[in-house]
């Protein structure tokens, strides 16, 4: 006899309601058309509200991509340039400092720094990007470098990942962003970015950062050549590290950001961008599978404002920030604005019935007065 969609979802619903873990088979099933999106969203929202109530977090942030010239040729990337490309650039110290000043003038609490691996740049230059910003603008939290960069720095210096991370912290690094994760499973990773840091190296970097007490984010790039199995495998690998980290009482993953593939100007431009329903399904499944990660981010730059708003009821509790100078998605065809004002981002959240809360990178409430901003109380998240 045919089972109705409610019957198919029932065992998973029971697990979620009881606070039990979902497994690989559950996750793959949730990606099937037999599971209706509204019911899936309702379950994810249950977990989201259990953990984060009615709050929706945002920050005031600025991006810095110090160079787009890159030795790697990931097929999904529209941002990179060859050494002699006309679009290639490599920022001077003055340009980096000007970006820092602009960020501080705009009230930013965070600078998100990632970029290409320039054929001619030495490790000391990457370190200087961090130390210059930290020394001149100490109030800015520097969320910088993915494991792909940290791995490259280890190769450039002949040192370990731990050494590079400690040296970068010494220069002013505050945390790691979530990029470079793509899809961990080698069946996919070897096709879309075969040369750069593999999943073992990615996890070694985050695990070491966590051991050093740093907080980090994590991502998944979906909607290209991967299948449901690869996505769930990816989420489970993240959940496994977070289990260890929480048990040891180290830093850990704060936020997961599902990243929808944007095909324009990439080596995969024959693929259609994931649909709104696929974006919402992936957000909801991520919330349900990653039961030990406190926050889910609906990155409005990548989802579009409308889908990001709906995602706040499909598992997400964070919408990223005001964002200025974003290049990675805009080079790949994103049609979202380049920046939102604080009033706009708060309105976007309020329109969904959620309560906007400005946070800093490490999830403290931000308090502002005429003299500037300071980190207030830590944001509590229920298990
Ligand atoms: O690692 C690159 C992805 C990532 C494309 O930590 C693409 O708070 C889609 O990690 N289509 C960088 N995705 C962005 C990132 C991020 C973004 C926002 C917040 C945080 C955070 C992290 O973007 C890359 C790669 O996975 N990416 N090209 C593309 N064409």
PDB file of C-alpha atoms in Angstrom, residues 175-371:
ATOM      1  CA  UNK A 175      38.362  33.400  13.922  1.00  0.00           C
ATOM      2  CA  UNK A 176      38.052  31.374  10.707  1.00  0.00           C
ATOM      3  CA  UNK A 177      35.219  31.761   8.178  1.00  0.00           C
ATOM      4  CA  UNK A 178      33.475  28.693   6.799  1.00  0.00           C
ATOM      5  CA  UNK A 179      34.717  28.640   3.208  1.00  0.00           C
ATOM      6  CA  UNK A 180      36.737  26.104   1.265  1.00  0.00           C
ATOM      7  CA  UNK A 181      34.524  23.223   2.416  1.00  0.00           C
ATOM      8  CA  UNK A 182      32.651  22.756  -0.900  1.00  0.00           C
ATOM      9  CA  UNK A 183      31.675  19.047  -0.731  1.00  0.00           C
ATOM     10  CA  UNK A 184      33.985  16.832   1.300  1.00  0.00           C
ATOM     11  CA  UNK A 185      33.250  13.521  -0.426  1.00  0.00           C
ATOM     12  CA  UNK A 186      36.138  12.721  -2.803  1.00  0.00           C
ATOM     13  CA  UNK A 187      33.743  11.574  -5.570  1.00  0.00           C
ATOM     14  CA  UNK A 188      32.740  15.231  -5.884  1.00  0.00           C
ATOM     15  CA  UNK A 189      35.730  17.110  -4.478  1.00  0.00           C
ATOM     16  CA  UNK A 190      38.158  15.451  -6.904  1.00  0.00           C
ATOM     17  CA  UNK A 191      36.062  16.745  -9.798  1.00  0.00           C
ATOM     18  CA  UNK A 192      35.456  20.342  -8.738  1.00  0.00           C
ATOM     19  CA  UNK A 193      38.690  21.242  -6.911  1.00  0.00           C
ATOM     20  CA  UNK A 194      41.103  18.342  -7.145  1.00  0.00           C
ATOM     21  CA  UNK A 195      44.312  20.193  -6.259  1.00  0.00           C
ATOM     22  CA  UNK A 196      43.416  22.245  -3.216  1.00  0.00           C
ATOM     23  CA  UNK A 197      43.324  21.110   0.439  1.00  0.00           C
ATOM     24  CA  UNK A 198      41.312  17.892   0.737  1.00  0.00           C
ATOM     25  CA  UNK A 199      38.752  17.105   3.403  1.00  0.00           C
ATOM     26  CA  UNK A 200      41.380  15.698   5.801  1.00  0.00           C
ATOM     27  CA  UNK A 201      43.323  18.939   5.628  1.00  0.00           C
ATOM     28  CA  UNK A 202      40.128  21.004   5.983  1.00  0.00           C
ATOM     29  CA  UNK A 203      39.189  19.140   9.146  1.00  0.00           C
ATOM     30  CA  UNK A 204      42.753  19.190  10.519  1.00  0.00           C
ATOM     31  CA  UNK A 205      42.715  22.986  10.198  1.00  0.00           C
ATOM     32  CA  UNK A 206      39.373  23.514  11.935  1.00  0.00           C
ATOM     33  CA  UNK A 207      40.139  20.946  14.615  1.00  0.00           C
ATOM     34  CA  UNK A 208      43.476  22.622  15.347  1.00  0.00           C
ATOM     35  CA  UNK A 209      41.830  26.049  15.395  1.00  0.00           C
ATOM     36  CA  UNK A 210      39.251  24.705  17.855  1.00  0.00           C
ATOM     37  CA  UNK A 211      42.003  23.212  20.029  1.00  0.00           C
ATOM     38  CA  UNK A 212      43.605  26.648  20.139  1.00  0.00           C
ATOM     39  CA  UNK A 213      40.291  28.003  21.408  1.00  0.00           C
ATOM     40  CA  UNK A 214      39.219  29.694  18.164  1.00  0.00           C
ATOM     41  CA  UNK A 215      35.627  29.651  16.969  1.00  0.00           C
ATOM     42  CA  UNK A 216      35.013  28.912  13.309  1.00  0.00           C
ATOM     43  CA  UNK A 217      32.173  28.663  10.801  1.00  0.00           C
ATOM     44  CA  UNK A 218      31.420  25.929   8.294  1.00  0.00           C
ATOM     45  CA  UNK A 219      29.761  25.810   4.869  1.00  0.00           C
ATOM     46  CA  UNK A 220      28.589  23.463   2.118  1.00  0.00           C
ATOM     47  CA  UNK A 221      28.465  24.368  -1.564  1.00  0.00           C
ATOM     48  CA  UNK A 222      25.391  22.643  -3.052  1.00  0.00           C
ATOM     49  CA  UNK A 223      23.460  22.562  -6.307  1.00  0.00           C
ATOM     50  CA  UNK A 224      26.237  21.571  -8.757  1.00  0.00           C
ATOM     51  CA  UNK A 225      27.308  17.963  -9.477  1.00  0.00           C
ATOM     52  CA  UNK A 226      26.714  16.495  -6.017  1.00  0.00           C
ATOM     53  CA  UNK A 227      23.816  14.256  -4.949  1.00  0.00           C
ATOM     54  CA  UNK A 228      21.782  14.063  -1.738  1.00  0.00           C
ATOM     55  CA  UNK A 229      24.069  11.357  -0.359  1.00  0.00           C
ATOM     56  CA  UNK A 230      27.141  13.616  -0.697  1.00  0.00           C
ATOM     57  CA  UNK A 231      25.373  16.499   1.062  1.00  0.00           C
ATOM     58  CA  UNK A 232      24.307  14.382   4.033  1.00  0.00           C
ATOM     59  CA  UNK A 233      27.756  12.796   4.255  1.00  0.00           C
ATOM     60  CA  UNK A 234      29.177  16.349   4.369  1.00  0.00           C
ATOM     61  CA  UNK A 235      26.858  17.393   7.198  1.00  0.00           C
ATOM     62  CA  UNK A 236      27.611  14.260   9.209  1.00  0.00           C
ATOM     63  CA  UNK A 237      31.366  14.846   8.971  1.00  0.00           C
ATOM     64  CA  UNK A 238      30.847  18.342  10.416  1.00  0.00           C
ATOM     65  CA  UNK A 239      28.599  17.009  13.164  1.00  0.00           C
ATOM     66  CA  UNK A 240      31.218  14.422  14.095  1.00  0.00           C
ATOM     67  CA  UNK A 241      33.978  16.997  14.632  1.00  0.00           C
ATOM     68  CA  UNK A 242      31.621  19.229  16.609  1.00  0.00           C
ATOM     69  CA  UNK A 243      30.811  16.303  18.926  1.00  0.00           C
ATOM     70  CA  UNK A 244      34.510  15.917  19.756  1.00  0.00           C
ATOM     71  CA  UNK A 245      35.017  19.651  20.164  1.00  0.00           C
ATOM     72  CA  UNK A 246      32.075  20.054  22.535  1.00  0.00           C
ATOM     73  CA  UNK A 247      33.193  17.099  24.578  1.00  0.00           C
ATOM     74  CA  UNK A 248      36.696  18.548  24.908  1.00  0.00           C
ATOM     75  CA  UNK A 249      35.374  22.043  25.690  1.00  0.00           C
ATOM     76  CA  UNK A 250      37.368  23.684  22.860  1.00  0.00           C
ATOM     77  CA  UNK A 251      36.247  26.493  20.532  1.00  0.00           C
ATOM     78  CA  UNK A 252      33.965  25.059  17.865  1.00  0.00           C
ATOM     79  CA  UNK A 253      31.663  25.685  14.945  1.00  0.00           C
ATOM     80  CA  UNK A 254      29.336  28.609  15.603  1.00  0.00           C
ATOM     81  CA  UNK A 255      27.412  28.857  12.365  1.00  0.00           C
ATOM     82  CA  UNK A 256      26.702  26.707   9.354  1.00  0.00           C
ATOM     83  CA  UNK A 257      26.107  28.435   6.034  1.00  0.00           C
ATOM     84  CA  UNK A 258      24.673  26.418   3.138  1.00  0.00           C
ATOM     85  CA  UNK A 259      25.993  28.056  -0.061  1.00  0.00           C
ATOM     86  CA  UNK A 260      23.882  27.788  -3.225  1.00  0.00           C
ATOM     87  CA  UNK A 261      25.978  27.330  -6.351  1.00  0.00           C
ATOM     88  CA  UNK A 262      25.962  30.341  -8.722  1.00  0.00           C
ATOM     89  CA  UNK A 263      26.974  29.213 -12.232  1.00  0.00           C
ATOM     90  CA  UNK A 264      27.631  32.431 -14.211  1.00  0.00           C
ATOM     91  CA  UNK A 265      31.229  32.855 -15.448  1.00  0.00           C
ATOM     92  CA  UNK A 266      32.300  29.493 -13.972  1.00  0.00           C
ATOM     93  CA  UNK A 267      33.479  26.236 -15.544  1.00  0.00           C
ATOM     94  CA  UNK A 268      30.071  24.775 -14.601  1.00  0.00           C
ATOM     95  CA  UNK A 269      27.924  27.396 -16.343  1.00  0.00           C
ATOM     96  CA  UNK A 270      25.784  24.693 -18.016  1.00  0.00           C
ATOM     97  CA  UNK A 271      24.254  23.927 -14.595  1.00  0.00           C
ATOM     98  CA  UNK A 272      21.095  25.762 -13.517  1.00  0.00           C
ATOM     99  CA  UNK A 273      21.249  27.619 -10.199  1.00  0.00           C
ATOM    100  CA  UNK A 274      19.395  25.776  -7.387  1.00  0.00           C
ATOM    101  CA  UNK A 275      15.720  26.731  -7.042  1.00  0.00           C
ATOM    102  CA  UNK A 276      14.148  28.534  -4.063  1.00  0.00           C
ATOM    103  CA  UNK A 277      12.541  25.278  -2.832  1.00  0.00           C
ATOM    104  CA  UNK A 278      15.933  23.524  -3.036  1.00  0.00           C
ATOM    105  CA  UNK A 279      17.520  26.361  -1.020  1.00  0.00           C
ATOM    106  CA  UNK A 280      14.830  26.076   1.658  1.00  0.00           C
ATOM    107  CA  UNK A 281      15.006  22.278   1.730  1.00  0.00           C
ATOM    108  CA  UNK A 282      18.780  22.397   2.196  1.00  0.00           C
ATOM    109  CA  UNK A 283      18.489  24.963   4.989  1.00  0.00           C
ATOM    110  CA  UNK A 284      15.850  22.869   6.775  1.00  0.00           C
ATOM    111  CA  UNK A 285      17.769  19.595   6.416  1.00  0.00           C
ATOM    112  CA  UNK A 286      20.980  21.265   7.608  1.00  0.00           C
ATOM    113  CA  UNK A 287      19.195  22.542  10.727  1.00  0.00           C
ATOM    114  CA  UNK A 288      17.853  19.060  11.450  1.00  0.00           C
ATOM    115  CA  UNK A 289      21.094  17.146  10.813  1.00  0.00           C
ATOM    116  CA  UNK A 290      23.486  19.572  12.559  1.00  0.00           C
ATOM    117  CA  UNK A 291      21.838  19.357  15.953  1.00  0.00           C
ATOM    118  CA  UNK A 292      25.061  20.426  17.719  1.00  0.00           C
ATOM    119  CA  UNK A 293      25.775  23.622  15.739  1.00  0.00           C
ATOM    120  CA  UNK A 294      24.163  26.645  17.426  1.00  0.00           C
ATOM    121  CA  UNK A 295      23.404  28.851  14.400  1.00  0.00           C
ATOM    122  CA  UNK A 296      22.304  28.533  10.746  1.00  0.00           C
ATOM    123  CA  UNK A 297      22.956  31.444   8.448  1.00  0.00           C
ATOM    124  CA  UNK A 298      20.710  32.476   5.537  1.00  0.00           C
ATOM    125  CA  UNK A 299      23.323  34.433   3.587  1.00  0.00           C
ATOM    126  CA  UNK A 300      21.095  36.996   1.841  1.00  0.00           C
ATOM    127  CA  UNK A 301      23.761  37.918  -0.741  1.00  0.00           C
ATOM    128  CA  UNK A 302      23.635  34.368  -2.071  1.00  0.00           C
ATOM    129  CA  UNK A 303      19.976  33.392  -1.457  1.00  0.00           C
ATOM    130  CA  UNK A 304      18.409  36.710  -2.415  1.00  0.00           C
ATOM    131  CA  UNK A 305      16.569  38.769   0.179  1.00  0.00           C
ATOM    132  CA  UNK A 306      13.145  37.099  -0.309  1.00  0.00           C
ATOM    133  CA  UNK A 307      14.400  33.531   0.082  1.00  0.00           C
ATOM    134  CA  UNK A 308      16.613  34.549   3.028  1.00  0.00           C
ATOM    135  CA  UNK A 309      13.521  35.973   4.751  1.00  0.00           C
ATOM    136  CA  UNK A 310      11.566  32.736   4.282  1.00  0.00           C
ATOM    137  CA  UNK A 311      14.631  30.733   5.376  1.00  0.00           C
ATOM    138  CA  UNK A 312      14.249  32.367   8.807  1.00  0.00           C
ATOM    139  CA  UNK A 313      11.260  30.005   9.215  1.00  0.00           C
ATOM    140  CA  UNK A 314      13.069  27.012   7.662  1.00  0.00           C
ATOM    141  CA  UNK A 315      15.841  26.630  10.228  1.00  0.00           C
ATOM    142  CA  UNK A 316      17.912  29.810   9.865  1.00  0.00           C
ATOM    143  CA  UNK A 317      18.361  32.227  12.776  1.00  0.00           C
ATOM    144  CA  UNK A 318      21.026  34.495  11.244  1.00  0.00           C
ATOM    145  CA  UNK A 319      21.083  36.532   8.059  1.00  0.00           C
ATOM    146  CA  UNK A 320      24.804  37.503   7.932  1.00  0.00           C
ATOM    147  CA  UNK A 321      25.483  41.214   7.795  1.00  0.00           C
ATOM    148  CA  UNK A 322      25.201  44.488   5.988  1.00  0.00           C
ATOM    149  CA  UNK A 323      28.136  43.294   3.813  1.00  0.00           C
ATOM    150  CA  UNK A 324      30.149  45.694   1.670  1.00  0.00           C
ATOM    151  CA  UNK A 325      32.525  44.809  -1.160  1.00  0.00           C
ATOM    152  CA  UNK A 326      31.317  41.227  -1.756  1.00  0.00           C
ATOM    153  CA  UNK A 327      32.914  39.808  -4.940  1.00  0.00           C
ATOM    154  CA  UNK A 328      32.693  35.992  -4.921  1.00  0.00           C
ATOM    155  CA  UNK A 329      28.924  35.835  -5.547  1.00  0.00           C
ATOM    156  CA  UNK A 330      28.619  38.985  -7.604  1.00  0.00           C
ATOM    157  CA  UNK A 331      31.312  37.705 -10.017  1.00  0.00           C
ATOM    158  CA  UNK A 332      29.241  34.507 -10.336  1.00  0.00           C
ATOM    159  CA  UNK A 333      25.999  36.280 -11.260  1.00  0.00           C
ATOM    160  CA  UNK A 334      24.356  37.195  -7.921  1.00  0.00           C
ATOM    161  CA  UNK A 335      21.755  39.900  -8.527  1.00  0.00           C
ATOM    162  CA  UNK A 336      21.432  40.948  -4.889  1.00  0.00           C
ATOM    163  CA  UNK A 337      22.440  44.483  -3.851  1.00  0.00           C
ATOM    164  CA  UNK A 338      26.089  45.024  -2.870  1.00  0.00           C
ATOM    165  CA  UNK A 339      25.142  46.283   0.568  1.00  0.00           C
ATOM    166  CA  UNK A 340      22.150  46.690   2.890  1.00  0.00           C
ATOM    167  CA  UNK A 341      21.861  49.468   5.436  1.00  0.00           C
ATOM    168  CA  UNK A 342      21.245  48.590   9.091  1.00  0.00           C
ATOM    169  CA  UNK A 343      17.691  49.922   8.764  1.00  0.00           C
ATOM    170  CA  UNK A 344      17.089  47.707   5.725  1.00  0.00           C
ATOM    171  CA  UNK A 345      18.470  44.562   7.350  1.00  0.00           C
ATOM    172  CA  UNK A 346      16.389  45.144  10.487  1.00  0.00           C
ATOM    173  CA  UNK A 347      13.275  45.763   8.372  1.00  0.00           C
ATOM    174  CA  UNK A 348      13.906  42.580   6.368  1.00  0.00           C
ATOM    175  CA  UNK A 349      14.017  40.612   9.628  1.00  0.00           C
ATOM    176  CA  UNK A 350      11.035  42.389  11.205  1.00  0.00           C
ATOM    177  CA  UNK A 351       8.891  41.701   8.114  1.00  0.00           C
ATOM    178  CA  UNK A 352       9.199  37.984   8.965  1.00  0.00           C
ATOM    179  CA  UNK A 353       7.926  38.492  12.529  1.00  0.00           C
ATOM    180  CA  UNK A 354      11.360  37.816  14.044  1.00  0.00           C
ATOM    181  CA  UNK A 355      13.214  40.076  16.467  1.00  0.00           C
ATOM    182  CA  UNK A 356      16.454  41.502  14.999  1.00  0.00           C
ATOM    183  CA  UNK A 357      19.523  41.399  17.243  1.00  0.00           C
ATOM    184  CA  UNK A 358      22.874  42.872  16.301  1.00  0.00           C
ATOM    185  CA  UNK A 359      25.655  40.444  17.246  1.00  0.00           C
ATOM    186  CA  UNK A 360      29.422  40.519  16.984  1.00  0.00           C
ATOM    187  CA  UNK A 361      31.379  37.726  15.281  1.00  0.00           C
ATOM    188  CA  UNK A 362      31.543  35.620  18.442  1.00  0.00           C
ATOM    189  CA  UNK A 363      27.820  36.024  19.171  1.00  0.00           C
ATOM    190  CA  UNK A 364      27.693  38.686  21.855  1.00  0.00           C
ATOM    191  CA  UNK A 365      24.930  41.259  21.734  1.00  0.00           C
ATOM    192  CA  UNK A 366      26.371  44.522  20.434  1.00  0.00           C
ATOM    193  CA  UNK A 367      25.817  47.676  22.463  1.00  0.00           C
ATOM    194  CA  UNK A 368      26.230  51.030  20.742  1.00  0.00           C
ATOM    195  CA  UNK A 369      26.456  54.634  21.932  1.00  0.00           C
ATOM    196  CA  UNK A 370      28.030  57.874  20.648  1.00  0.00           C
ATOM    197  CA  UNK A 371      31.535  56.601  21.445  1.00  0.00           C
TER     198      UNK A 371
END
